[in-house]
Structures are given as structure tokens and as C-alpha cells.
C-alpha atoms as a printed R data frame, in Angstrom:
    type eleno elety resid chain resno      x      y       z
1   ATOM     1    CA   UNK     A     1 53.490 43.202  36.690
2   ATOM     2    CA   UNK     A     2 50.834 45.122  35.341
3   ATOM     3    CA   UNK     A     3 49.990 43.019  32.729
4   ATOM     4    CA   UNK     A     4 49.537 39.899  35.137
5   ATOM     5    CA   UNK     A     5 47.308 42.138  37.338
6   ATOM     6    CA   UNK     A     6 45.300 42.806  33.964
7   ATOM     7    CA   UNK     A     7 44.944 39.255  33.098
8   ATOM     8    CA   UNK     A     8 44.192 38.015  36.718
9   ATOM     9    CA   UNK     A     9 41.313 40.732  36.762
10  ATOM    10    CA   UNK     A    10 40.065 39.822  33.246
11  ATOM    11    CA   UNK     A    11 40.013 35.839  34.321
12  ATOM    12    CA   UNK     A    12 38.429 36.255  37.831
13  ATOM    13    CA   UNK     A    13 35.550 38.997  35.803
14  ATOM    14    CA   UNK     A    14 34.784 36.069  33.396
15  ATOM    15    CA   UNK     A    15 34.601 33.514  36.114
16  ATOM    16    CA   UNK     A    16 31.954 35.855  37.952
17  ATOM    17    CA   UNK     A    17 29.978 36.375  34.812
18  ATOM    18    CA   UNK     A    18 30.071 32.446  34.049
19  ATOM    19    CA   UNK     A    19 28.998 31.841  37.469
20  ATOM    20    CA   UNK     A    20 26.133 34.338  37.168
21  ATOM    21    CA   UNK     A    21 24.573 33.075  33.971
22  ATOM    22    CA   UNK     A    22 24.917 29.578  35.898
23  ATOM    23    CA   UNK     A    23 23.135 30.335  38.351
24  ATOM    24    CA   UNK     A    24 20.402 31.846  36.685
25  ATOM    25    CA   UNK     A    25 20.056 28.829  34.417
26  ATOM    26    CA   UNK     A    26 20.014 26.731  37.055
27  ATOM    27    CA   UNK     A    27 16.885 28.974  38.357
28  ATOM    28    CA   UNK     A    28 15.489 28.690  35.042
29  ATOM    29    CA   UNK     A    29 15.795 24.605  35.052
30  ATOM    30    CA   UNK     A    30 13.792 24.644  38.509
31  ATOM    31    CA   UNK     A    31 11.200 26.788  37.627
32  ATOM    32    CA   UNK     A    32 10.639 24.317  34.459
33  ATOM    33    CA   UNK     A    33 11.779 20.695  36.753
34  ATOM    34    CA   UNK     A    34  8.736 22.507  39.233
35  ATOM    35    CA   UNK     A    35  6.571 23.242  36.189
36  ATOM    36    CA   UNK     A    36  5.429 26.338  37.797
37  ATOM    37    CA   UNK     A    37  2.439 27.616  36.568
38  ATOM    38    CA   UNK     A    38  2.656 31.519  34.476
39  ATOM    39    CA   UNK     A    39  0.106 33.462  36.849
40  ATOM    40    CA   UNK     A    40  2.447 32.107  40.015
41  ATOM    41    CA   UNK     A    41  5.945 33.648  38.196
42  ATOM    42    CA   UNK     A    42  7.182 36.776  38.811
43  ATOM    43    CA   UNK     A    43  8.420 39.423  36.163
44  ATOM    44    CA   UNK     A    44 12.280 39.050  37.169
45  ATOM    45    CA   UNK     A    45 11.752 34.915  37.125
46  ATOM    46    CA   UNK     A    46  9.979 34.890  33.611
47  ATOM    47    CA   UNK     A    47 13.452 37.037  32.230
48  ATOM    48    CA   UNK     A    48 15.328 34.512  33.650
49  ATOM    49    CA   UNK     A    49 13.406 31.926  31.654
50  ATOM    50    CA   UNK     A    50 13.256 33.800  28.631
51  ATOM    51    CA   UNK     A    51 17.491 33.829  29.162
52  ATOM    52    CA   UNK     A    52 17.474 30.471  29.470
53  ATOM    53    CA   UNK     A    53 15.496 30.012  26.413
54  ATOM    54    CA   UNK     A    54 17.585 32.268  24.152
55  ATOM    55    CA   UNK     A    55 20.882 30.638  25.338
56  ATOM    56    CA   UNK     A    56 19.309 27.511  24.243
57  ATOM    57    CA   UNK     A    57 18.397 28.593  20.935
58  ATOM    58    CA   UNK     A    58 21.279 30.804  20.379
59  ATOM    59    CA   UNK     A    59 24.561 29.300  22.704
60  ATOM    60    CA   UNK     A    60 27.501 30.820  23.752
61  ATOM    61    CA   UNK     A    61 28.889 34.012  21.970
62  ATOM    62    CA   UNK     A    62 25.906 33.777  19.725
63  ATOM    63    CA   UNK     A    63 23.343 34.688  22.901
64  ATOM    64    CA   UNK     A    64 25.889 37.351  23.427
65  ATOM    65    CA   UNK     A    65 25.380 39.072  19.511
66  ATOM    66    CA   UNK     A    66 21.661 38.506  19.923
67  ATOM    67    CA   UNK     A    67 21.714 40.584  23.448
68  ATOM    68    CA   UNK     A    68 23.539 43.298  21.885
69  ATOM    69    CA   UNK     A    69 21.545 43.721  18.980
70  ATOM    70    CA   UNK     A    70 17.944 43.787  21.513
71  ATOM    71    CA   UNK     A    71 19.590 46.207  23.357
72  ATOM    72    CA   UNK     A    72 22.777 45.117  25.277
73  ATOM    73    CA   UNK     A    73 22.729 43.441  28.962
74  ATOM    74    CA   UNK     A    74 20.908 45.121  31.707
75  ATOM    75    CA   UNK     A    75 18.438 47.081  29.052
76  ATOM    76    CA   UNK     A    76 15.127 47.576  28.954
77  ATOM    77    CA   UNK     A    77 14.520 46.376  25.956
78  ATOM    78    CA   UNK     A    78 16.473 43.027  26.537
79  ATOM    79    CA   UNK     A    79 15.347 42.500  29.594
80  ATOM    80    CA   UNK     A    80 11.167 42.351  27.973
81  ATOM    81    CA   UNK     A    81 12.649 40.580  25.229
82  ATOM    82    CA   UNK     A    82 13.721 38.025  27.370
83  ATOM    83    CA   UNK     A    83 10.323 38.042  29.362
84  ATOM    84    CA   UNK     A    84  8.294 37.941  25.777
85  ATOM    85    CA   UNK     A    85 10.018 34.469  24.672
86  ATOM    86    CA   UNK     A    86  9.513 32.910  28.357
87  ATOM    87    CA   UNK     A    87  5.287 33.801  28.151
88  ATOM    88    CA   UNK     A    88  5.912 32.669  24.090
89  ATOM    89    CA   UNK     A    89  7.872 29.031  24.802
90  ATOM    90    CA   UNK     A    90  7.154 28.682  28.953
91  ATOM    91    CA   UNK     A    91  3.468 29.976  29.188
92  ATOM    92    CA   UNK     A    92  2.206 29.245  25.452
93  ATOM    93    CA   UNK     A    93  1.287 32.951  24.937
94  ATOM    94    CA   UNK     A    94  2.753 33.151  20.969
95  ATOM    95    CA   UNK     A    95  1.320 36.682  20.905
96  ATOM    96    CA   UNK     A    96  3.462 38.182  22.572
97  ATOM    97    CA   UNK     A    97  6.022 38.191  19.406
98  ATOM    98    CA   UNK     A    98  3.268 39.641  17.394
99  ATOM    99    CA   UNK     A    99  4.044 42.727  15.742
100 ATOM   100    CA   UNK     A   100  7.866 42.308  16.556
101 ATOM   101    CA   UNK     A   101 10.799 42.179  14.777
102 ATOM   102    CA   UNK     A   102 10.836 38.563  14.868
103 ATOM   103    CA   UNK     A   103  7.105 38.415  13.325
104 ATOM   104    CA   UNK     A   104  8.946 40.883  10.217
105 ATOM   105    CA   UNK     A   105 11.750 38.350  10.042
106 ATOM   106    CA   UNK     A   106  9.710 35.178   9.595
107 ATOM   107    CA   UNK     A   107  7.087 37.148   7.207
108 ATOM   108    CA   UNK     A   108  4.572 37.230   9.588
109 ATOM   109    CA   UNK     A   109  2.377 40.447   9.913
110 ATOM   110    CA   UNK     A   110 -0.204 41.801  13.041
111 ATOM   111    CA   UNK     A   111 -3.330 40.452  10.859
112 ATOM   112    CA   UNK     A   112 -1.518 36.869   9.587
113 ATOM   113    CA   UNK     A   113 -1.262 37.700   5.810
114 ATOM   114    CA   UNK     A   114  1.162 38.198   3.206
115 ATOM   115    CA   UNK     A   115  4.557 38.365   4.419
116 ATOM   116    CA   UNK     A   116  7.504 41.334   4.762
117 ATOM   117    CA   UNK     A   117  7.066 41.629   1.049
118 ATOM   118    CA   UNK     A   118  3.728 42.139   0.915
119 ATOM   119    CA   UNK     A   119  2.940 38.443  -0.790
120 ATOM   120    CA   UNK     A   120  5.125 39.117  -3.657
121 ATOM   121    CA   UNK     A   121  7.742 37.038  -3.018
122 ATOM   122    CA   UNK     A   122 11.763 37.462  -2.297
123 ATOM   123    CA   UNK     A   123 11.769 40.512  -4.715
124 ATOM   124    CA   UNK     A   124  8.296 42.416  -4.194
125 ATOM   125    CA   UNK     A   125  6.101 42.799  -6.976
126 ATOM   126    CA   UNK     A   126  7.451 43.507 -10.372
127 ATOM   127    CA   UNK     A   127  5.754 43.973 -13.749
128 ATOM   128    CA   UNK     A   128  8.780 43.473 -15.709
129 ATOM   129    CA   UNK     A   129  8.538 39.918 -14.301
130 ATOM   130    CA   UNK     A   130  4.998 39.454 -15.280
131 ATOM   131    CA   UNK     A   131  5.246 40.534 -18.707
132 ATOM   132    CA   UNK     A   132  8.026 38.149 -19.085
133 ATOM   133    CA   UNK     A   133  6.517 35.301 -17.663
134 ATOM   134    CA   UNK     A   134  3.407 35.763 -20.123
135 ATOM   135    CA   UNK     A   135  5.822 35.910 -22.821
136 ATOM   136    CA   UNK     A   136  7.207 32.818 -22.062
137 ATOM   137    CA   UNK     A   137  3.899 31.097 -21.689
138 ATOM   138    CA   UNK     A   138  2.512 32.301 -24.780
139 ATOM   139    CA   UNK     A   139  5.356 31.596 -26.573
140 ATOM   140    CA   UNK     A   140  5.331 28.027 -24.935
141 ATOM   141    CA   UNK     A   141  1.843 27.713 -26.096
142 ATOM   142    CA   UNK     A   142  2.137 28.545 -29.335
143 ATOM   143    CA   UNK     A   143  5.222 26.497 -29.718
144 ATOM   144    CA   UNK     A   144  3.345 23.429 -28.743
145 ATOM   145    CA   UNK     A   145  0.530 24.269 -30.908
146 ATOM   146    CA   UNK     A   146  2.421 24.498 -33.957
147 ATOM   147    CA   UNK     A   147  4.698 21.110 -32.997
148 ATOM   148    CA   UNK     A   148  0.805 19.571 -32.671
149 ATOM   149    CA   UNK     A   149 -0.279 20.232 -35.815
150 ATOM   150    CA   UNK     A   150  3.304 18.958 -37.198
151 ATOM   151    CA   UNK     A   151  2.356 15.825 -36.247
152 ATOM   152    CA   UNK     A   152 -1.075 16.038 -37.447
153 ATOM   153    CA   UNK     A   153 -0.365 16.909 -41.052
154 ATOM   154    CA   UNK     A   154 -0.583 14.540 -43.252
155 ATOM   155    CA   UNK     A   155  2.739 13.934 -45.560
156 ATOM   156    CA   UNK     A   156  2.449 15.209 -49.236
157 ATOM   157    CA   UNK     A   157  3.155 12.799 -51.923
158 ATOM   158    CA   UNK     A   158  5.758 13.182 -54.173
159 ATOM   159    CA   UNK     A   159  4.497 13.325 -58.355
160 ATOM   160    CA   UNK     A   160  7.169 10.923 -59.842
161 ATOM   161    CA   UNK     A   161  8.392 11.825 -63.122
């Protein structure tokens, strides 16, 4: 009996959590059907938005990770997270990821140059690498070189006896 109880609880909790994030979609979809302008939007209506927008970039159980990991539902942190991608996508402001762990992710820094790893590439900079690479080329050079003047020499002849 207690196990039914469980269940029926755990089924009528998702069902009001379903019906929550509906409902706040569908606020989302008429704020963007009414193209309402940034300056007119209030803070709690621009989360809302930003929801909306993560749940289309992210569905399902992956919006779900993605809360957890900026903070888990009903935090701070979520909660400007959320308003940051509704001023990036609804208002046009991209600045508002700037300096963000997003900005890290796609390589992007505060001042727009080089990347997470500094410009270097996947592995950072390396003068192992270097060295070899010069190695290479030289020896790629020289190999050339000498195949050139292969071709260029002219053939000996042969004293017959």
C-alpha cells in the first residue's frame, strides 16, 4: 500500500512540474508571438525567456544537467544565467556572456583574442613541437634539394674497354 502511495505521489509531482515548465514556455512563446520590446520586460519574464531558450538548445533531461551544473533550480546563479541568454538571443545584447564560462568554452576571452589556450592551439605552446617541426622542414628541404640536383646531373659516360 505504501508503495502505491509512493508511486501515486511521484506521478502527480512530475505532472505538476511538467505543467509548470508548460506554462512558463507558453509565457515565453507570448512574450516572443508579442515581440515585446527588452526595456518593457521585467527581470522574472526575461528568466522565463532565457528557460525557454535553454530548453530549446538543450531539451529534456539535458536542460535538466545544464541547470544543475549553473547552479541547480531556484538558484541564484541559474536563475541570471537564464536572464543572461534571454538579453543574449531575445534582446541582442551578446555581452552579456562575456567573460563567462561559456566565452572560456568557445575560446573566447574579455578582449577577443587568442583563445583558452592562449593561441597555441589544443595543447598550449610547446617547444618540443617546434624544434620538431623545423626538423622536419629542414630535413624536407634538404631532401628536395639533393633529389633536384639528381636530376640535374648530367650522366657520366662509361670508358669502354
Amino acid at each position: 500500500m505504501k508503495k502505491v502511495i509512493l508511486v501515486l505521489m511521484f506521478v502527480l509531482l512530475i505532472g505538476g512540474v511538467m505543467a509548470h515548465g508548460e506554462e512558463t514556455f507558453e509565457e515565453a512563446e507570448e512574450i516572443i508571438i508579442q515581440k515585446i520590446s527588452c526595456d518593457e520586460l521585467t527581470e522574472n519574464q526575461l528568466e522565463v525567456l532565457g528557460d525557454y531558450y535553454m530548453e530549446q538548445m538543450h531539451p529534456g533531461e539535458l536542460h535538466e544537467i545544464m541547470d544543475e551544473k549553473m547552479g541547480g533550480e531556484g538558484s541564484e546563479s541559474l536563475r541570471q544565467a537564464h536572464i543572461n541568454m534571454a538579453l543574449a538571443f531575445y534582446c541582442g545584447e551578446h555581452d552579456e556572456f562575456s567573460g563567462s564560462m561559456m566565452d572560456v568554452m568557445m575560446g573566447r576571452t574579455e578582449d577577443n583574442s587568442y583563445g583558452m589556450m592562449g593561441g597555441y592551439g589544443m595543447y598550449g605552446f610547446n617547444w618540443f613541437r617546434i624544434i620538431i617541426q623545423l626538423a622536419v622542414t629542414t630535413l624536407l628541404v634538404l631532401l628536395i634539394i639533393w633529389f633536384i640536383r639528381k636530376l640535374n646531373e648530367k650522366p657520366k659516360k662509361r670508358k669502354r674497354k
